[in-house]
PDB file of C-alpha atoms in Angstrom:
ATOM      1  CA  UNK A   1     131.903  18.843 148.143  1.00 48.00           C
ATOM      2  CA  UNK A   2     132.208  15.352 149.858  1.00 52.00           C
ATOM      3  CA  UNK A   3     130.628  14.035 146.683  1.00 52.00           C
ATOM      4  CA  UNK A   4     132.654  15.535 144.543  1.00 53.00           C
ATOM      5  CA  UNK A   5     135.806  14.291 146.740  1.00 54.00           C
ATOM      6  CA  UNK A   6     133.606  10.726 146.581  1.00 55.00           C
ATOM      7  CA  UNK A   7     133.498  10.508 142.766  1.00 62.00           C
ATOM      8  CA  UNK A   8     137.049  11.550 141.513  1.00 80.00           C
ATOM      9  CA  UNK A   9     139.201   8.498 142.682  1.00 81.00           C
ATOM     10  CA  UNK A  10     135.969   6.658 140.661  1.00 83.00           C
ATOM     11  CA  UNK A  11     136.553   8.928 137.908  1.00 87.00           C
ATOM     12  CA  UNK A  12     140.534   8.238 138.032  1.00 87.00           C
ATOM     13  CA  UNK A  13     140.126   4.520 138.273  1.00 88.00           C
ATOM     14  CA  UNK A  14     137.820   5.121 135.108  1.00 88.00           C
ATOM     15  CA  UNK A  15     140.528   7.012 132.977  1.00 88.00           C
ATOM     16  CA  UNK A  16     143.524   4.540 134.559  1.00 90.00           C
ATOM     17  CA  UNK A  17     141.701   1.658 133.018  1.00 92.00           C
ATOM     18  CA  UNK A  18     140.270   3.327 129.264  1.00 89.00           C
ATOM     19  CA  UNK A  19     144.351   4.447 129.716  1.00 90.00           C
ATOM     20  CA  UNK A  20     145.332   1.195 130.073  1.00 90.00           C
ATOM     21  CA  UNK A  21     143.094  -0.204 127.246  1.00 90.00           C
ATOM     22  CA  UNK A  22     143.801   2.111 124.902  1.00 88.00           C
ATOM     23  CA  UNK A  23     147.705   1.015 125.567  1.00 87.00           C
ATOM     24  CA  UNK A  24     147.006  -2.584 125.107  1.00 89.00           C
ATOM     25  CA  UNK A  25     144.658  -1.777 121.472  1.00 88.00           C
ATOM     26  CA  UNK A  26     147.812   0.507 120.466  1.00 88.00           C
ATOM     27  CA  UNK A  27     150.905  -2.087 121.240  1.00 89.00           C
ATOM     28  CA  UNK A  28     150.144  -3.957 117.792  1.00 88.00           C
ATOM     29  CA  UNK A  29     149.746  -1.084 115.491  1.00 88.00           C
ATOM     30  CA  UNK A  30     152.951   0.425 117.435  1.00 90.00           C
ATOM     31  CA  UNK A  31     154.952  -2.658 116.691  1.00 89.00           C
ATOM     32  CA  UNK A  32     153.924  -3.037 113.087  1.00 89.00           C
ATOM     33  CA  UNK A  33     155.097   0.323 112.413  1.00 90.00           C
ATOM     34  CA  UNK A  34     158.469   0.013 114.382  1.00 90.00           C
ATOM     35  CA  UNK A  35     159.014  -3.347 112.984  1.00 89.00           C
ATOM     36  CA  UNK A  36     159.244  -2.060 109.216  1.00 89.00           C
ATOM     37  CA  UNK A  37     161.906   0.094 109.601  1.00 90.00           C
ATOM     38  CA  UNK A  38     163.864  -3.282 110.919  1.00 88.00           C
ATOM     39  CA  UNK A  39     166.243  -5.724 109.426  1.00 86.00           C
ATOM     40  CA  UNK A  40     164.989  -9.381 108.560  1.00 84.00           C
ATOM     41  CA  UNK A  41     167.660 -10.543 111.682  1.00 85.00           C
ATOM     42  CA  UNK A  42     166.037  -7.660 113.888  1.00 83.00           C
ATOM     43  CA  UNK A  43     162.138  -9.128 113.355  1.00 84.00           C
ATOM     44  CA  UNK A  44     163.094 -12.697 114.354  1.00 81.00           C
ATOM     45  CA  UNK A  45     166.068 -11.892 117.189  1.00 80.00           C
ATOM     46  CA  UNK A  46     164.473 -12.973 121.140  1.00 80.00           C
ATOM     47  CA  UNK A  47     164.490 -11.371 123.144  1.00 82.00           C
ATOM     48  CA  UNK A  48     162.093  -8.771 121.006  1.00 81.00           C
ATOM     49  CA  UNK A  49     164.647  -5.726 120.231  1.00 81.00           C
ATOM     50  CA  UNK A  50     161.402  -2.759 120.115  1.00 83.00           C
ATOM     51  CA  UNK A  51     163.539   0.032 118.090  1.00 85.00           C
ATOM     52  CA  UNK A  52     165.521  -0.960 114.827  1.00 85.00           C
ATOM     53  CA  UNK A  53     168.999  -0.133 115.330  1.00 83.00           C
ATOM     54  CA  UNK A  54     169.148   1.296 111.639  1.00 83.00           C
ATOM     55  CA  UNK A  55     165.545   2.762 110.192  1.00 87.00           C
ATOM     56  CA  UNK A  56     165.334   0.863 106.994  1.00 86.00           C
ATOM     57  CA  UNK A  57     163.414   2.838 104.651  1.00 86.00           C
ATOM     58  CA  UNK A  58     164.320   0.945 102.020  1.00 88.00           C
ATOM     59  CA  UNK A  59     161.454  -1.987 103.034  1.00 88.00           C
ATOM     60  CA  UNK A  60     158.882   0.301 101.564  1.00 90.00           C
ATOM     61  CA  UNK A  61     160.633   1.219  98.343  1.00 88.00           C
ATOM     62  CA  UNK A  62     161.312  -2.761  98.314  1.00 87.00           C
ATOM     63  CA  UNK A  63     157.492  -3.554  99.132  1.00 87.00           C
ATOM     64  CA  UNK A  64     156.496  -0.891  96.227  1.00 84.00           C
ATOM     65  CA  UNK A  65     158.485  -2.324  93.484  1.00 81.00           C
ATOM     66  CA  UNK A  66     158.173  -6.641  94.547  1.00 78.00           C
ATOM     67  CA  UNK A  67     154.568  -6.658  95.222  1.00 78.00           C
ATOM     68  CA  UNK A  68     153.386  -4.219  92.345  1.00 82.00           C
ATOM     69  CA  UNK A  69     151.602  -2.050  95.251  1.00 83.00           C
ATOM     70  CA  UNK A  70     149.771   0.788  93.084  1.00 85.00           C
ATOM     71  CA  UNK A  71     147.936  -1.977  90.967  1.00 89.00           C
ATOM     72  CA  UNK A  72     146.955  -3.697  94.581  1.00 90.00           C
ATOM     73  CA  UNK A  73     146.031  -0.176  95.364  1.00 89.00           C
ATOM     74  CA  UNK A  74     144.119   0.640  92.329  1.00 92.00           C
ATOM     75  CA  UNK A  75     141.982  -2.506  92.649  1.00 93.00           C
ATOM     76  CA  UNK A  76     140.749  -2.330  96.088  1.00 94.00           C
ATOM     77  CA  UNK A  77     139.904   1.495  96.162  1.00 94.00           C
ATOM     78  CA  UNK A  78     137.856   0.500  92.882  1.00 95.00           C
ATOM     79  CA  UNK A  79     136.324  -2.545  94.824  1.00 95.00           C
ATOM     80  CA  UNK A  80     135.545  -0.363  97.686  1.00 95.00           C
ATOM     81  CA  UNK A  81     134.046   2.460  96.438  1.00 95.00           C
ATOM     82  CA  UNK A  82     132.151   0.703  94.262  1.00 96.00           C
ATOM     83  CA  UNK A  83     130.934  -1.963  96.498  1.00 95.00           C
ATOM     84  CA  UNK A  84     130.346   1.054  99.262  1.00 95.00           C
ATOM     85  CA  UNK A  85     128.609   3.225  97.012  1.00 95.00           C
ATOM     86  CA  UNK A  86     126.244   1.208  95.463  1.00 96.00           C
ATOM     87  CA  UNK A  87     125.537  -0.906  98.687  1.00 94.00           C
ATOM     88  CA  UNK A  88     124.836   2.424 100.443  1.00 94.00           C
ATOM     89  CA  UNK A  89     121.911   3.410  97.891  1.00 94.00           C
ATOM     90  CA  UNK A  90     120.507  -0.047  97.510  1.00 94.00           C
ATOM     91  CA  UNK A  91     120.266  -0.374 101.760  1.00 94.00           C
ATOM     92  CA  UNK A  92     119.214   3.138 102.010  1.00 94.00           C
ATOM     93  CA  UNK A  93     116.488   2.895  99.404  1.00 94.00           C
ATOM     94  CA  UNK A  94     115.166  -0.451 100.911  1.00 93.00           C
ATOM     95  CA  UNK A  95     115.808   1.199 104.594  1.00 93.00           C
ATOM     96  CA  UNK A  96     113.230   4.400 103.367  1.00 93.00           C
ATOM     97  CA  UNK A  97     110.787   1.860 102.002  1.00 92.00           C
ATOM     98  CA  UNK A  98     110.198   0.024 105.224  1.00 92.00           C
ATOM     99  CA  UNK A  99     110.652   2.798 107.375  1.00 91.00           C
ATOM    100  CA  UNK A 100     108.381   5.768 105.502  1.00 89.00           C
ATOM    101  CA  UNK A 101     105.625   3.394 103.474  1.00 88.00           C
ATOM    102  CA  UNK A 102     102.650   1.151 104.068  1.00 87.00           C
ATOM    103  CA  UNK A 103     102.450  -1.923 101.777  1.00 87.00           C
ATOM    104  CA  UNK A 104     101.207  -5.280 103.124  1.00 90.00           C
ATOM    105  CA  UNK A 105     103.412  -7.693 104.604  1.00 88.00           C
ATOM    106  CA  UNK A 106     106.202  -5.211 105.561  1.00 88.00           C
ATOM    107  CA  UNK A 107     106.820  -6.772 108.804  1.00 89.00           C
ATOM    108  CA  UNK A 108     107.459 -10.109 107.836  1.00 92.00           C
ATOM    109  CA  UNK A 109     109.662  -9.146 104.514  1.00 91.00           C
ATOM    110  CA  UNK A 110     111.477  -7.168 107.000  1.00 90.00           C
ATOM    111  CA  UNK A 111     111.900 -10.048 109.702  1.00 90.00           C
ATOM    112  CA  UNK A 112     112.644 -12.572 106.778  1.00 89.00           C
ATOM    113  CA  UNK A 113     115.837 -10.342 106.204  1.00 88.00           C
ATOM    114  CA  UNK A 114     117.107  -9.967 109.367  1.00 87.00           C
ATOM    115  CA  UNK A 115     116.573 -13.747 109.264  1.00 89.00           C
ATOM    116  CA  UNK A 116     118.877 -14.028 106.442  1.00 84.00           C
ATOM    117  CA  UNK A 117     120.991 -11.712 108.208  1.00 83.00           C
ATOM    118  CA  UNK A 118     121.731 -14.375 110.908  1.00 86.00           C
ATOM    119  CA  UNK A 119     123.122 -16.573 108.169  1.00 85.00           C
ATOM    120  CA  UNK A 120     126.584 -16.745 108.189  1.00 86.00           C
ATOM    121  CA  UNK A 121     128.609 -15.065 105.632  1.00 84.00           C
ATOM    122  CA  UNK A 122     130.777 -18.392 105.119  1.00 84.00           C
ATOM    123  CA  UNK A 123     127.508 -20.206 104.043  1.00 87.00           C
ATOM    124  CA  UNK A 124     126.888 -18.446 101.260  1.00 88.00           C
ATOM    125  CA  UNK A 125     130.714 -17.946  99.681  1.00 89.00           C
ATOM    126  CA  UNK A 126     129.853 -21.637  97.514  1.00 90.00           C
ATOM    127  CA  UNK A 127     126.617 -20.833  95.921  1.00 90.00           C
ATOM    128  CA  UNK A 128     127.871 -17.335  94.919  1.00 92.00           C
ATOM    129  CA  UNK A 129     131.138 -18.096  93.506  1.00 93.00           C
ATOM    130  CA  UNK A 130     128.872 -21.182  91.674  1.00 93.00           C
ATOM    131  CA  UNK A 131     126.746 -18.477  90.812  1.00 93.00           C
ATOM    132  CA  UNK A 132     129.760 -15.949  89.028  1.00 93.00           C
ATOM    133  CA  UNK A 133     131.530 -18.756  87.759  1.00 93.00           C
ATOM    134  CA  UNK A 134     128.764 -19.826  85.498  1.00 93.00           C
ATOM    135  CA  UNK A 135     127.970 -16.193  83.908  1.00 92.00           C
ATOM    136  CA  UNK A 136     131.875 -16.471  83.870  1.00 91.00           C
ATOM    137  CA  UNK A 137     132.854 -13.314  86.715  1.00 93.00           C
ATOM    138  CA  UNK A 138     135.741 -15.383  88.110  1.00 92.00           C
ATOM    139  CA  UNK A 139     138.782 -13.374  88.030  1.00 91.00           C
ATOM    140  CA  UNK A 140     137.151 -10.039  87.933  1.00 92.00           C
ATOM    141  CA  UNK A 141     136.617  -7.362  90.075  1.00 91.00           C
ATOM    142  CA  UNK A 142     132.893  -7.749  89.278  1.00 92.00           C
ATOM    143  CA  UNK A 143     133.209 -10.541  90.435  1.00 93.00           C
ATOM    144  CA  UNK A 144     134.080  -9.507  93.864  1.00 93.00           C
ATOM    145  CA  UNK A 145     131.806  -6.250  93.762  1.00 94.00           C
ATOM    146  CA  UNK A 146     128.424  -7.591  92.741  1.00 93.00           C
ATOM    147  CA  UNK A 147     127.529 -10.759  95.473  1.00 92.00           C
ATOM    148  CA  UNK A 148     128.666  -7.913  97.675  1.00 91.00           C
ATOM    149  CA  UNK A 149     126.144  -5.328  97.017  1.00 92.00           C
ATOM    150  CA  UNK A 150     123.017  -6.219  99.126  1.00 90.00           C
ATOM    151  CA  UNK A 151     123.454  -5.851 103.123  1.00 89.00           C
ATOM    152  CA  UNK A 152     120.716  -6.564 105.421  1.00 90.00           C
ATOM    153  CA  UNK A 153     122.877  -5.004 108.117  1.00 90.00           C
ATOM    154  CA  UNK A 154     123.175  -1.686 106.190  1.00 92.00           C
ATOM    155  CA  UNK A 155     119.455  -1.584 105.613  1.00 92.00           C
ATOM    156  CA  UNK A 156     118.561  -2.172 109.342  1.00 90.00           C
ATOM    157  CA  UNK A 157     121.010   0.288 110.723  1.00 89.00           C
ATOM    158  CA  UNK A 158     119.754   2.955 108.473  1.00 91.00           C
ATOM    159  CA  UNK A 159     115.711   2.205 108.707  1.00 91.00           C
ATOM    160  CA  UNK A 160     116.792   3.049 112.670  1.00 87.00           C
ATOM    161  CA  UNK A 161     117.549   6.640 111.877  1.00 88.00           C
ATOM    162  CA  UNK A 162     114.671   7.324 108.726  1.00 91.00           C
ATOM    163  CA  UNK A 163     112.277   5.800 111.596  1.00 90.00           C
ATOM    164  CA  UNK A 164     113.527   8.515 114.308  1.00 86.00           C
ATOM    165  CA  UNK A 165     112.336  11.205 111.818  1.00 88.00           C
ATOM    166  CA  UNK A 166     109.223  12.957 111.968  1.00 88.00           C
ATOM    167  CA  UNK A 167     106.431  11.497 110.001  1.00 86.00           C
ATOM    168  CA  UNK A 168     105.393  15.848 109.728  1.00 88.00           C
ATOM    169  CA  UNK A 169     108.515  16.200 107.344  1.00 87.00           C
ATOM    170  CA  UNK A 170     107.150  13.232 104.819  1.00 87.00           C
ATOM    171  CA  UNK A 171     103.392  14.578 105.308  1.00 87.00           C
ATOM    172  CA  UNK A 172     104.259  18.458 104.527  1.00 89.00           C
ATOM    173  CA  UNK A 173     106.989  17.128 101.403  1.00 88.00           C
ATOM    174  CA  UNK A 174     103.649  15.194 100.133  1.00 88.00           C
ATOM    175  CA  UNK A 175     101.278  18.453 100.107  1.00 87.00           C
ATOM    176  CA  UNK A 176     104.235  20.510  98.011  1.00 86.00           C
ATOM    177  CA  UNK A 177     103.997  17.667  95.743  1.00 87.00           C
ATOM    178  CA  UNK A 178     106.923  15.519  96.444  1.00 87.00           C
ATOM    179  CA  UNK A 179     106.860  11.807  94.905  1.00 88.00           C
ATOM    180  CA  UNK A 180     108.682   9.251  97.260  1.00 87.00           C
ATOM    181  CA  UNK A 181     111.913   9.291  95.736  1.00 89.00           C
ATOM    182  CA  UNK A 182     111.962  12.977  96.252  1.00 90.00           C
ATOM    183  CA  UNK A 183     111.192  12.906 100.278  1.00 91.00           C
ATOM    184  CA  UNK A 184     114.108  10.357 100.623  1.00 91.00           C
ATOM    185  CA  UNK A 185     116.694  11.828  98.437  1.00 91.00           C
ATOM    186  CA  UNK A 186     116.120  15.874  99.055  1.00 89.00           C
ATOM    187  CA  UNK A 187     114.677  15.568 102.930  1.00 90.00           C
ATOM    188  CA  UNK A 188     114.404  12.299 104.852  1.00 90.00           C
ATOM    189  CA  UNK A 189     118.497  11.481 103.519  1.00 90.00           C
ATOM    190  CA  UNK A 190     120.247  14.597 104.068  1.00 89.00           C
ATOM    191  CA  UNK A 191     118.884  14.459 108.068  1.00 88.00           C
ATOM    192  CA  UNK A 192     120.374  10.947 108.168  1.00 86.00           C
ATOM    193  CA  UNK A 193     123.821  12.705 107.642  1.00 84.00           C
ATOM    194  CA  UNK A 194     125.646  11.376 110.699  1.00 82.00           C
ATOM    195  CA  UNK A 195     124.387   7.728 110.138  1.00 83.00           C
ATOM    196  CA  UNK A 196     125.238   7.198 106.583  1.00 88.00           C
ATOM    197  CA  UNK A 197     128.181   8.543 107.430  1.00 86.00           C
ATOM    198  CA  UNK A 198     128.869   6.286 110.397  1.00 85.00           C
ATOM    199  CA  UNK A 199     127.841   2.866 108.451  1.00 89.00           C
ATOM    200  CA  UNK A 200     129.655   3.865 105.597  1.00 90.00           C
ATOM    201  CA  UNK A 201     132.925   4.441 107.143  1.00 87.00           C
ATOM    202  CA  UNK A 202     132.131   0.851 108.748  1.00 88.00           C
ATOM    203  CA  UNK A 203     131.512  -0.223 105.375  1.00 92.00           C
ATOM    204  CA  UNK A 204     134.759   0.776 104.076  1.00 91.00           C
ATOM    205  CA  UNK A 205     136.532  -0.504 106.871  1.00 90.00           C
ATOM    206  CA  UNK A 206     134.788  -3.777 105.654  1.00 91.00           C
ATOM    207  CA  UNK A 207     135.196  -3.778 102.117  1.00 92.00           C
ATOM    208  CA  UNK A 208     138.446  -2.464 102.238  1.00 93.00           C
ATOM    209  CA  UNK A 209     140.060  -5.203 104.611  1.00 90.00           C
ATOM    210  CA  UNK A 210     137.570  -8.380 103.301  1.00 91.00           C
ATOM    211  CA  UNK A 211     140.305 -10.807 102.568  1.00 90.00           C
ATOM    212  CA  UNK A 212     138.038 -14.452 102.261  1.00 90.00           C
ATOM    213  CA  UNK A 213     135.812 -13.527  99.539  1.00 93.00           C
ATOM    214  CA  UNK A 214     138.562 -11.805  96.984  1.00 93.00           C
ATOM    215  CA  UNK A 215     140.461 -14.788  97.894  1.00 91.00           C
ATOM    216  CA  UNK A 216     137.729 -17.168  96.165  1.00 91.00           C
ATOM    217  CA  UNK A 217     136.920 -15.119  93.838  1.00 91.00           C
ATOM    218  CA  UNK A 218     140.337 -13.865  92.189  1.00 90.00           C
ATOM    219  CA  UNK A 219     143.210 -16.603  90.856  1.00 86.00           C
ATOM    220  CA  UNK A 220     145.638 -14.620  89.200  1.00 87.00           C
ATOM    221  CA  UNK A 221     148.179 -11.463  90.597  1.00 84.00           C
ATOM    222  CA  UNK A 222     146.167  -8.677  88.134  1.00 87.00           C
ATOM    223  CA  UNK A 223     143.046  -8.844  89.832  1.00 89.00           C
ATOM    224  CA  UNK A 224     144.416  -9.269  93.563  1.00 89.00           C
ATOM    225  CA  UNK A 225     143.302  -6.844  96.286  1.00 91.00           C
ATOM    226  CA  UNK A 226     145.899  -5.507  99.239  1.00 90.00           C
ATOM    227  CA  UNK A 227     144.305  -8.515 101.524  1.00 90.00           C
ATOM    228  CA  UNK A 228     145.043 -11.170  99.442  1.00 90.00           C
ATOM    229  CA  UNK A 229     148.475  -9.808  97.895  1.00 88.00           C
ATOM    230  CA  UNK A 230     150.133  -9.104 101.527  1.00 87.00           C
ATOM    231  CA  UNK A 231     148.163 -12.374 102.587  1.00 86.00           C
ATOM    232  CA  UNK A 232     150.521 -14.156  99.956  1.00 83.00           C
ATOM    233  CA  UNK A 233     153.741 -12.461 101.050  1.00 81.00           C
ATOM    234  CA  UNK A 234     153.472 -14.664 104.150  1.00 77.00           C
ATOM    235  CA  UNK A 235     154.901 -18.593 102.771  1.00 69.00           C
ATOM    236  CA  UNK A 236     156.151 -21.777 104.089  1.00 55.00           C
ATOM    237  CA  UNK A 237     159.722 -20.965 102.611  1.00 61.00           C
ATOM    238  CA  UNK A 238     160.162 -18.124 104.755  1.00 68.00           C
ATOM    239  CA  UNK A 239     158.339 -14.958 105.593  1.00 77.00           C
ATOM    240  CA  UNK A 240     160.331 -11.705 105.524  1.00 85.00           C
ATOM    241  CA  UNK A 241     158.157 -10.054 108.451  1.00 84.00           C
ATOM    242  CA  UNK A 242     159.622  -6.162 108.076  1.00 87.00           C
ATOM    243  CA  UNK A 243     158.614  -6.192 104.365  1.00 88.00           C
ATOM    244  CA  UNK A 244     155.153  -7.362 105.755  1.00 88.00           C
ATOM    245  CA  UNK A 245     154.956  -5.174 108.606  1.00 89.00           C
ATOM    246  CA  UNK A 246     155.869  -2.189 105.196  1.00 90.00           C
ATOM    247  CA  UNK A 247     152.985  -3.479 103.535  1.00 89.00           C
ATOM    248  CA  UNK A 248     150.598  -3.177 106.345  1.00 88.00           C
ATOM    249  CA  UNK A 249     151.044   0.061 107.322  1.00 90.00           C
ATOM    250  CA  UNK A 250     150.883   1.563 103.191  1.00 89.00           C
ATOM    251  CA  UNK A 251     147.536  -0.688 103.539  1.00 89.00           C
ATOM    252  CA  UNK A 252     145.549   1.176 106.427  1.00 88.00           C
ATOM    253  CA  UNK A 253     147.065   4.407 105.710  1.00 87.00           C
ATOM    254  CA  UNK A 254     144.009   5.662 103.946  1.00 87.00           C
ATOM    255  CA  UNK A 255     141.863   3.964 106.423  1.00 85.00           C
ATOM    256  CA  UNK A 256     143.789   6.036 108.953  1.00 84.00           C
ATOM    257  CA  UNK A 257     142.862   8.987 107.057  1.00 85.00           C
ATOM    258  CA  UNK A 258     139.363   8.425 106.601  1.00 83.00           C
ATOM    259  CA  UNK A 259     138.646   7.719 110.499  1.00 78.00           C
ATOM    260  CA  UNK A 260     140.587  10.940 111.107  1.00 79.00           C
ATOM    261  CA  UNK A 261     138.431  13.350 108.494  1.00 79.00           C
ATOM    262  CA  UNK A 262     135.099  11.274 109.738  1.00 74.00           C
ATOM    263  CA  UNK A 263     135.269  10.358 113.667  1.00 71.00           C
ATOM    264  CA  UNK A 264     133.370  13.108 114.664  1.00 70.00           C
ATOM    265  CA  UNK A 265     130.228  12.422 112.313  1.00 65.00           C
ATOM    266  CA  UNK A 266     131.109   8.220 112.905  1.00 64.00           C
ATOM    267  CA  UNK A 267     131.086   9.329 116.784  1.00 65.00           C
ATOM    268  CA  UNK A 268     127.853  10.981 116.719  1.00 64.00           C
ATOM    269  CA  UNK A 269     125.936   8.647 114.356  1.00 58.00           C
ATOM    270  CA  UNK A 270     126.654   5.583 116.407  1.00 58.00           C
ATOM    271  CA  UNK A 271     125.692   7.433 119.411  1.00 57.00           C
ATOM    272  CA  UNK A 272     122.321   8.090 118.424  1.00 55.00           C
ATOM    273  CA  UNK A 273     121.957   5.152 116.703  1.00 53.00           C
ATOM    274  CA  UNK A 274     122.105   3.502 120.115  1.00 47.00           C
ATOM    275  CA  UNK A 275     119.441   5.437 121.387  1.00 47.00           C
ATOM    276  CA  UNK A 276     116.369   5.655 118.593  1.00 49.00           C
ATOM    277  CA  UNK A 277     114.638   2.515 118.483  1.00 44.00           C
TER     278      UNK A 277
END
């Protein structure tokens, strides 16, 4: 009893603090939402006024109709389920090969990409758009989809969970007469579940929010993504911060929704990734 009396003002110090965390991580989201319901005067009055005195719904019809929002739309879910999917089955394919098969020099192909993994991303934004500009995929969402499509990180999160599988399953799938491609797609894949799911909702997240490389890579209002089109709402004439605010919450309202259908597998696949090896 006198450790259970021992541990709870621990335990209440614990929640106080996640509490007060959680609070400070929420503030932001809580004034981008309350700030597009405002008036222009409203989102640049000090002191800060929290709660419009009017809701404005208007600034979403307005953001709908001046920024052309469902093509903005349309491109990035193409993007990003294009870049997702594809990156997905390239990583996981590569993932299988140096988790489940023997070939000679696996180790050092696989250190040599986590190598290149340690690269940063901003070093290698010149020689790709050099190398889409010449085959002429400037200005198109191919353009922003294919230097995209090969992640080291993907690969190396998912070998972790095909190497925490028993090598039984791939030994038994062999003696019914299983090629390779079989084992990973019909057996080692589907026990993955939780971690594909968990690095592709991270993946998304990514692809869906990437504002740098679309930037580069796109010049005219057709192709733009929702990163670079609310990116340009912001100018040196004069930004109109509730129509921005409008813009960002239409923009992670899907993301929203996907965390909210997926947390539980995300939850559980980043858990055990932390603890297979």
């Amino acid at each position: 009893m006198r450790q259970k009396s021992k541990g709870k003002p621990a335990q209440i110090a614990i929640y106080l603090v996640l509490i007060a965390g959680s609070a400070i991580m929420l503030i932001p989201f809580l004034w981008m939402i309350l700030t597009s319901f405002k008036t222009y005067k409203e989102t640049i009055t000090l002191p800060i006024i929290w709660l419009p005195s009017e809701w404005k719904f208007d600034n979403y019809v307005t953001v709908l109709e001046k920024l052309d929002f469902l093509r903005y739309y349309r491109n990035t879910v193409i993007v990003t389920v294009t870049t997702v999917t594809l990156m997905t089955l390239i990583a996981s394919l590569a993932a299988f090969t140096f988790a489940r098969m023997e070939f000679p020099g696996k180790n050092l192909l696989f250190g040599l990409l986590l190598i290149v993994y340690m690269v940063p991303p901003q070093m290698t934004m010149l020689p790709k758009y050099i190398m889409i500009s010449r085959i002429g995929w400037v200005d198109t969402l191919k353009g922003i989809v294919v230097p995209n499509l090969f992640s080291v990180y993907t690969c190396f999160m998912l070998r972790q969970f095909f190497t925490s599988l028993p090598k039984d399953l791939d030994d038994a799938a062999k003696l019914d007469g299983c090629s390779f491609f079989q084992i990973y797609w019909k057996i080692d894949l589907p026990l993955c579940k939780n971690g594909l799911i968990a690095i592709t909702v991270l993946n998304v997240l990514w692809s869906w929010n990437d504002l740098l490389w679309p930037l580069l890579a796109t010049s005219t209002d057709k192709m733009r993504v929702l990163s670079v089109a609310i990116a340009t709402m912001q100018s040196s004439q004069g930004t109109e911060y509730q129509l921005l605010m409008a813009a960002g919450v239409l923009a992670i309202l899907p993301m929203f929704v996907m965390y909210a259908v997926c947390q539980n597998y995300f939850m559980e696949g980043v858990a055990y990734s932390g603890t297979k090896g």
